[in-house]
Coordinates of C-alpha atoms and ligand atoms in Angstrom, one line a residue:
M1 CA 130.1 94.2 86.5
E2 CA 131.7 91.6 84.3
T3 CA 130.4 91.5 80.8
N4 CA 127.9 88.6 80.2
K5 CA 126.9 88.6 83.8
F6 CA 123.1 88.3 83.9
I7 CA 121.5 90.2 86.8
P8 CA 118.2 88.5 87.6
L9 CA 115.2 90.5 88.9
A10 CA 115.4 88.6 92.2
S11 CA 117.7 86.2 94.0
P12 CA 117.4 85.0 97.6
D13 CA 120.5 85.1 99.8
I14 CA 120.7 81.7 101.5
R15 CA 123.8 81.4 103.6
D16 CA 125.7 78.5 105.2
T17 CA 124.4 79.5 108.7
D18 CA 120.8 79.3 107.3
I19 CA 121.4 75.9 105.9
E20 CA 123.0 74.7 109.2
R21 CA 119.9 75.7 111.1
V22 CA 117.6 73.9 108.7
N23 CA 119.7 70.8 108.9
R24 CA 119.5 70.8 112.7
V25 CA 115.7 70.6 112.4
L26 CA 115.9 67.9 109.7
R27 CA 118.2 65.8 112.0
S28 CA 115.9 66.3 115.0
G29 CA 112.9 64.5 113.3
M30 CA 110.5 67.2 114.6
L31 CA 109.4 68.5 111.3
I32 CA 106.1 70.4 111.8
Q33 CA 105.3 73.3 114.1
G34 CA 108.0 72.7 116.7
S35 CA 110.2 75.1 118.6
E36 CA 111.4 77.0 115.5
V37 CA 107.8 77.9 114.5
G38 CA 107.3 79.2 118.1
G39 CA 110.6 81.2 117.9
L40 CA 109.7 82.7 114.5
E41 CA 106.3 83.8 115.9
A42 CA 108.0 85.5 118.8
E43 CA 110.5 87.3 116.5
F44 CA 107.7 88.6 114.2
S45 CA 105.6 89.9 117.1
A46 CA 108.7 91.7 118.4
V47 CA 109.5 93.2 115.0
A48 CA 105.9 94.3 114.3
G49 CA 105.2 95.3 117.9
T50 CA 102.2 93.1 118.4
R51 CA 101.2 90.8 121.3
A52 CA 101.2 87.7 119.1
A53 CA 102.1 86.3 115.7
I54 CA 101.0 83.1 114.0
A55 CA 103.2 81.3 111.3
V56 CA 101.4 79.6 108.4
S57 CA 102.2 78.0 105.1
N58 CA 102.2 81.1 102.9
G59 CA 101.3 84.7 102.6
T60 CA 97.9 84.2 100.9
A61 CA 96.9 81.7 103.7
T62 CA 97.4 84.5 106.3
M63 CA 94.7 86.7 104.8
H64 CA 92.4 83.8 104.0
L65 CA 92.6 82.7 107.7
V66 CA 91.9 86.2 109.0
L67 CA 88.9 86.8 106.7
K68 CA 87.5 83.4 107.7
A69 CA 88.1 84.0 111.4
L70 CA 86.3 87.3 111.2
G71 CA 83.3 85.5 109.7
I72 CA 83.4 87.4 106.4
K73 CA 81.3 85.6 103.8
E74 CA 79.0 85.6 100.8
G75 CA 77.1 88.9 100.5
D76 CA 79.9 90.9 102.2
E77 CA 82.2 93.4 100.6
V78 CA 85.8 94.0 101.3
I79 CA 87.7 97.1 100.1
V80 CA 91.1 96.4 98.4
P81 CA 93.4 98.4 96.2
A82 CA 93.0 97.8 92.4
F83 CA 96.8 97.4 92.1
S84 CA 98.5 94.7 94.1
Y85 CA 99.5 91.1 93.8
V86 CA 96.3 89.3 92.8
A87 CA 96.2 87.3 96.0
T88 CA 95.0 90.4 97.9
A89 CA 91.6 90.1 96.1
N90 CA 91.6 86.3 95.6
V91 CA 91.3 85.8 99.4
V92 CA 88.1 87.8 99.4
E93 CA 86.7 85.6 96.6
L94 CA 87.8 82.5 98.5
V95 CA 85.5 83.3 101.4
G96 CA 82.7 84.1 98.9
A97 CA 82.7 87.9 99.5
T98 CA 83.1 90.6 96.8
P99 CA 86.3 92.7 96.5
V100 CA 85.6 96.3 95.9
F101 CA 88.5 98.0 94.2
V102 CA 89.9 101.5 95.0
D103 CA 92.5 103.1 92.7
I104 CA 96.1 103.8 93.9
E105 CA 98.2 107.0 94.1
E106 CA 100.3 107.5 91.0
R107 CA 103.8 107.6 92.6
T108 CA 103.5 105.6 95.8
F109 CA 101.5 102.8 94.2
N110 CA 99.5 102.6 97.5
I111 CA 95.8 102.8 97.9
N112 CA 94.3 106.4 97.5
V113 CA 92.9 106.8 100.9
T114 CA 90.7 109.8 99.8
K115 CA 88.7 107.3 97.6
I116 CA 88.0 104.7 100.2
E117 CA 85.0 106.3 102.0
E118 CA 82.9 106.6 98.8
Q119 CA 83.0 102.8 98.5
I120 CA 81.8 102.1 102.0
N121 CA 78.2 100.9 102.4
S122 CA 76.2 98.6 104.7
K123 CA 77.7 95.5 103.0
T124 CA 81.3 96.6 103.6
K125 CA 82.9 94.3 106.3
A126 CA 86.6 95.0 106.1
I127 CA 89.4 97.0 104.4
I128 CA 92.6 95.4 103.2
P129 CA 95.2 98.1 102.4
V130 CA 98.5 97.0 100.9
H131 CA 101.9 98.3 101.8
E132 CA 102.9 98.0 98.2
F133 CA 106.4 97.1 97.1
G134 CA 107.5 97.5 100.8
L135 CA 106.4 101.2 101.2
A136 CA 104.0 101.7 104.2
C137 CA 100.7 103.1 102.9
D138 CA 99.1 106.0 104.8
I139 CA 97.8 103.4 107.3
K140 CA 97.0 106.0 109.9
A141 CA 94.5 107.6 107.6
V142 CA 93.1 104.2 106.7
M143 CA 92.6 103.5 110.4
Q144 CA 90.8 106.7 110.9
I145 CA 88.2 105.9 108.2
A146 CA 87.9 102.3 109.5
Q147 CA 87.3 103.4 113.0
K148 CA 84.7 105.9 112.0
H149 CA 82.8 103.1 110.2
Q150 CA 83.8 100.4 112.7
L151 CA 85.5 98.2 110.1
P152 CA 88.4 95.8 110.7
V153 CA 91.6 96.5 108.8
I154 CA 93.8 93.6 107.6
E155 CA 97.1 95.0 106.6
D156 CA 98.6 93.2 103.5
A157 CA 102.2 93.8 104.6
A158 CA 103.3 90.7 102.5
C159 CA 106.3 92.6 101.1
A160 CA 106.8 95.2 103.9
L161 CA 108.4 93.6 106.9
G162 CA 110.0 96.4 108.9
A163 CA 108.2 99.3 107.2
Q164 CA 106.8 102.0 109.5
Q165 CA 104.8 105.1 109.6
E166 CA 105.8 107.7 112.2
G167 CA 108.0 105.1 113.9
R168 CA 105.2 102.5 114.3
R169 CA 105.7 99.3 112.3
V170 CA 103.2 98.0 109.8
G171 CA 101.3 94.9 110.9
S172 CA 100.5 96.6 114.2
F173 CA 97.9 99.1 113.1
G174 CA 95.0 96.9 111.9
I175 CA 93.2 94.0 113.6
A176 CA 95.8 91.8 111.8
G177 CA 99.0 92.2 109.7
S178 CA 99.8 89.7 107.0
F179 CA 103.4 88.9 105.9
S180 CA 104.8 86.6 103.2
L181 CA 108.1 84.7 103.2
H182 CA 108.2 84.0 99.5
P183 CA 111.7 84.2 97.9
R184 CA 110.8 87.7 96.4
K185 CA 110.4 89.2 99.9
S186 CA 113.2 90.6 102.2
I187 CA 113.5 87.3 104.1
T188 CA 112.3 83.9 102.9
C189 CA 111.8 80.3 103.7
G190 CA 110.5 79.3 100.3
E191 CA 106.8 79.3 101.1
G192 CA 105.7 80.9 104.3
G193 CA 103.5 83.5 105.9
V194 CA 103.0 85.2 109.3
I195 CA 100.0 86.9 110.9
T196 CA 100.7 89.6 113.5
L197 CA 97.8 90.6 115.9
N198 CA 96.8 91.6 119.4
D199 CA 93.3 90.3 119.9
P200 CA 93.4 87.0 121.9
A201 CA 90.0 85.7 120.7
L202 CA 91.0 86.2 117.1
E203 CA 94.3 84.6 117.7
K204 CA 92.6 81.5 119.2
K205 CA 90.3 81.2 116.3
I206 CA 93.1 81.5 113.7
R207 CA 95.3 78.9 115.5
Q208 CA 92.3 76.6 115.4
L209 CA 91.5 77.2 111.7
R210 CA 95.2 76.7 110.8
N211 CA 95.2 73.2 112.2
H212 CA 92.0 71.5 110.9
G213 CA 89.7 73.4 113.3
I214 CA 91.1 71.5 116.3
E215 CA 90.6 72.7 119.9
M216 CA 92.3 70.8 122.7
E217 CA 90.1 70.3 125.8
E218 CA 91.4 68.3 128.8
G219 CA 93.8 66.6 126.5
K220 CA 91.2 65.7 124.0
M221 CA 90.9 66.9 120.4
I222 CA 87.6 68.6 119.6
F223 CA 87.0 69.3 115.9
E224 CA 85.4 72.7 116.4
E225 CA 85.4 73.9 112.8
A226 CA 86.0 72.6 109.3
G227 CA 89.5 74.1 109.3
F228 CA 92.4 74.1 107.0
N229 CA 95.9 72.6 107.1
Y230 CA 97.9 75.9 106.8
R231 CA 100.7 74.9 109.2
M232 CA 104.3 75.8 108.7
T233 CA 107.0 73.1 108.8
D234 CA 109.7 73.6 111.5
F235 CA 112.6 73.5 108.9
Q236 CA 111.0 76.4 107.0
A237 CA 110.7 78.3 110.3
A238 CA 114.4 77.6 111.0
L239 CA 115.3 79.1 107.6
A240 CA 113.1 82.2 108.2
A241 CA 114.3 82.7 111.8
S242 CA 118.0 82.4 110.7
Q243 CA 117.4 85.1 108.0
M244 CA 115.4 87.2 110.5
E245 CA 118.6 87.7 112.5
R246 CA 120.0 89.7 109.5
L247 CA 116.7 91.7 108.9
E248 CA 118.1 95.1 109.9
A249 CA 121.2 94.6 107.9
I250 CA 119.2 93.5 104.8
L251 CA 116.9 96.5 105.1
K252 CA 119.9 98.9 105.5
K253 CA 121.7 97.4 102.4
K254 CA 118.5 97.7 100.3
Q255 CA 118.1 101.3 101.4
E256 CA 121.7 102.1 100.3
L257 CA 121.1 100.4 96.9
S258 CA 117.9 102.3 96.4
E259 CA 119.8 105.6 97.0
V260 CA 122.1 104.6 94.1
Y261 CA 119.1 104.3 91.8
F262 CA 117.9 107.7 92.9
N263 CA 121.3 109.2 92.2
E264 CA 122.0 107.4 88.9
L265 CA 118.6 107.2 87.2
R266 CA 118.2 110.2 84.8
N267 CA 115.7 109.6 82.1
E268 CA 112.7 111.8 81.3
K269 CA 110.9 108.8 80.0
I270 CA 110.9 107.1 83.5
S271 CA 109.1 108.3 86.6
L272 CA 110.7 107.3 89.9
P273 CA 108.9 106.2 93.1
V274 CA 108.1 108.7 95.8
V275 CA 108.5 108.0 99.5
P276 CA 106.4 110.3 101.8
G277 CA 108.3 111.8 104.7
D278 CA 106.4 110.2 107.5
R279 CA 107.1 106.7 106.3
N280 CA 109.8 104.4 105.1
H281 CA 110.3 102.1 102.2
T282 CA 111.8 98.6 102.6
W283 CA 112.4 98.2 98.9
Q284 CA 110.9 94.8 98.2
T285 CA 110.7 96.2 94.7
F286 CA 112.2 99.3 93.1
H287 CA 109.3 100.2 90.8
V288 CA 109.5 102.8 88.0
V289 CA 106.9 103.8 85.4
L290 CA 107.6 104.1 81.7
A291 CA 106.1 107.1 79.9
G292 CA 103.2 106.4 77.6
G293 CA 104.4 105.3 74.1
I294 CA 107.2 103.2 75.5
N295 CA 106.3 99.5 75.0
Q296 CA 106.7 97.7 78.4
Q297 CA 106.9 94.2 77.1
Q298 CA 109.4 95.1 74.4
T299 CA 111.5 97.0 77.0
I300 CA 111.6 94.0 79.3
Q301 CA 112.8 91.9 76.3
E302 CA 115.5 94.4 75.3
L303 CA 116.7 94.7 78.9
R304 CA 116.9 90.9 79.1
Q305 CA 119.2 90.9 76.0
Q306 CA 121.4 93.5 77.8
G307 CA 121.7 91.2 80.8
I308 CA 119.1 92.7 83.2
G309 CA 116.1 90.9 84.5
T310 CA 113.0 93.1 84.9
N311 CA 109.3 92.6 84.9
Y312 CA 106.0 94.4 85.5
G313 CA 105.6 94.9 89.2
A314 CA 102.0 93.9 90.1
Q315 CA 98.6 93.4 88.6
C316 CA 95.8 95.8 87.9
I317 CA 93.5 93.2 89.6
P318 CA 90.1 94.1 88.1
A319 CA 91.6 93.8 84.6
Q320 CA 92.7 90.1 85.2
A321 CA 90.8 87.5 83.4
Y322 CA 88.8 86.1 86.3
Y323 CA 87.7 89.6 87.6
Q324 CA 87.1 90.9 84.1
R325 CA 84.8 88.0 83.3
K326 CA 83.0 88.1 86.7
Y327 CA 82.5 91.9 87.1
G328 CA 83.2 93.4 83.7
H329 CA 85.3 96.3 85.2
H330 CA 86.5 99.1 82.9
S331 CA 89.9 99.4 84.5
Q332 CA 91.4 102.0 82.2
N333 CA 88.6 104.4 83.1
N334 CA 87.9 103.5 86.6
Y335 CA 91.3 102.7 88.0
P336 CA 93.6 104.7 85.7
N337 CA 96.6 104.8 88.1
S338 CA 96.4 101.1 88.7
W339 CA 96.1 100.5 85.0
R340 CA 99.2 102.6 84.2
A341 CA 101.3 101.1 87.0
Y342 CA 100.4 97.6 85.6
S343 CA 100.8 98.3 81.9
Q344 CA 103.8 100.7 82.0
G345 CA 105.4 99.7 85.3
L346 CA 108.9 98.1 85.5
A347 CA 110.4 96.4 88.6
L348 CA 114.2 96.7 88.7
P349 CA 116.6 94.4 90.5
L350 CA 117.3 95.4 94.1
Y351 CA 118.4 92.8 96.7
E352 CA 121.0 92.1 99.3
K353 CA 123.5 90.3 97.0
L354 CA 123.8 93.2 94.5
T355 CA 126.5 95.8 94.8
K356 CA 126.5 99.5 94.2
E357 CA 128.4 98.9 91.0
D358 CA 125.7 96.5 89.8
I359 CA 123.0 99.2 90.4
Q360 CA 125.2 101.8 88.6
S361 CA 125.5 99.5 85.6
I362 CA 121.8 98.8 85.5
S363 CA 121.0 102.5 85.8
K364 CA 123.3 103.3 82.8
I365 CA 121.3 100.9 80.7
I366 CA 118.0 102.1 82.0
N367 CA 119.0 105.7 81.2
K368 CA 119.3 104.8 77.5
I369 CA 115.7 103.6 77.2
Ligands
PLP1 C1 103.8 88.2 97.8 C2 102.5 88.9 98.1 C3 101.3 88.2 98.5 C4 101.3 86.7 98.5 O1 102.1 86.0 99.3 P1 102.5 84.5 99.1 O2 103.4 84.1 100.2 O3 103.1 84.4 97.7 O4 101.1 83.7 99.1 C5 100.2 88.9 98.8 N1 100.1 90.2 98.7 C6 101.2 90.9 98.3 C7 101.1 92.4 98.3 C8 102.4 90.3 98.0 O5 103.4 91.0 97.6

């Protein structure tokens, strides 16, 4: 690493071939939901191993559409992890239902499956587990509980494209899988999201809701529902599809870089993530936790001065202003692992454009915290 080179926390890799493919769509004049959207959907269903996929305008819209299509509404409860990007709970609020939070495991940052069942009651209508930071959660165990209580599972796989448990890819276990194409994820098109699913009736409903609630009957538009406009543009789909061709190479590179962190990071004041043997991590984020007594915000500032962009990794959702005001949760007591991950967590740079030498340099600095 040259001196004075700042390493940001994240930086998308947009190549000339990606730009060429976007330009082709722009020149064609077919800007919305054309052949690139259809192609991207086919790619996603192939990668996740589902019958179908539906591309939409962003990752949050994917979960909003699925909840809406499942008829989840006011008076219903949906189980979500207390630690995730806040969108996981916001979509539950957006359909008028109540998110019920479950704490996470300390080292995987995924939902603590053993604590799900105690939150299930007659109002519970769905479970949204998150494959946090790109690590598959114990989705098989989640599915067992869900099947016992006949609850649909929506997998928030926003940052986990390509992750798997026992060889089966995330996004294929639940009634629907939800992916994001935000620039912080492994592949991006700026804003974008994809739903993976098998159920034909659910697919039909979601496609309808994505496009103003329109159903075509004998060439006529029937406005069946008060739907959304959550469509994806074709030039975004072209960008995502072009990046998708490199997916396996991107995941391989990230895996190699993560190994450098595991080899180089040696600091008693920092706990490293854990990857259970039956699953893989796709390293959307390399997330460590600072020991109590180390000031997270001050550390982030000091690392910035030393040329490294870091940040906290995700929110303890019940502790955020809206949820705090509405429900008055006591996060430190009720969701201690989520609270610690939020208030002491640190996301380190890990993306395709970095080199092993970059990760070594970052590790040297982190080791001095
Ligand atoms: C990124 C992310 C989202 C939101 O996706 P957007 O495309 O930004 O709407 C939701 N959940 C998780 C876990 C995420 O990482």
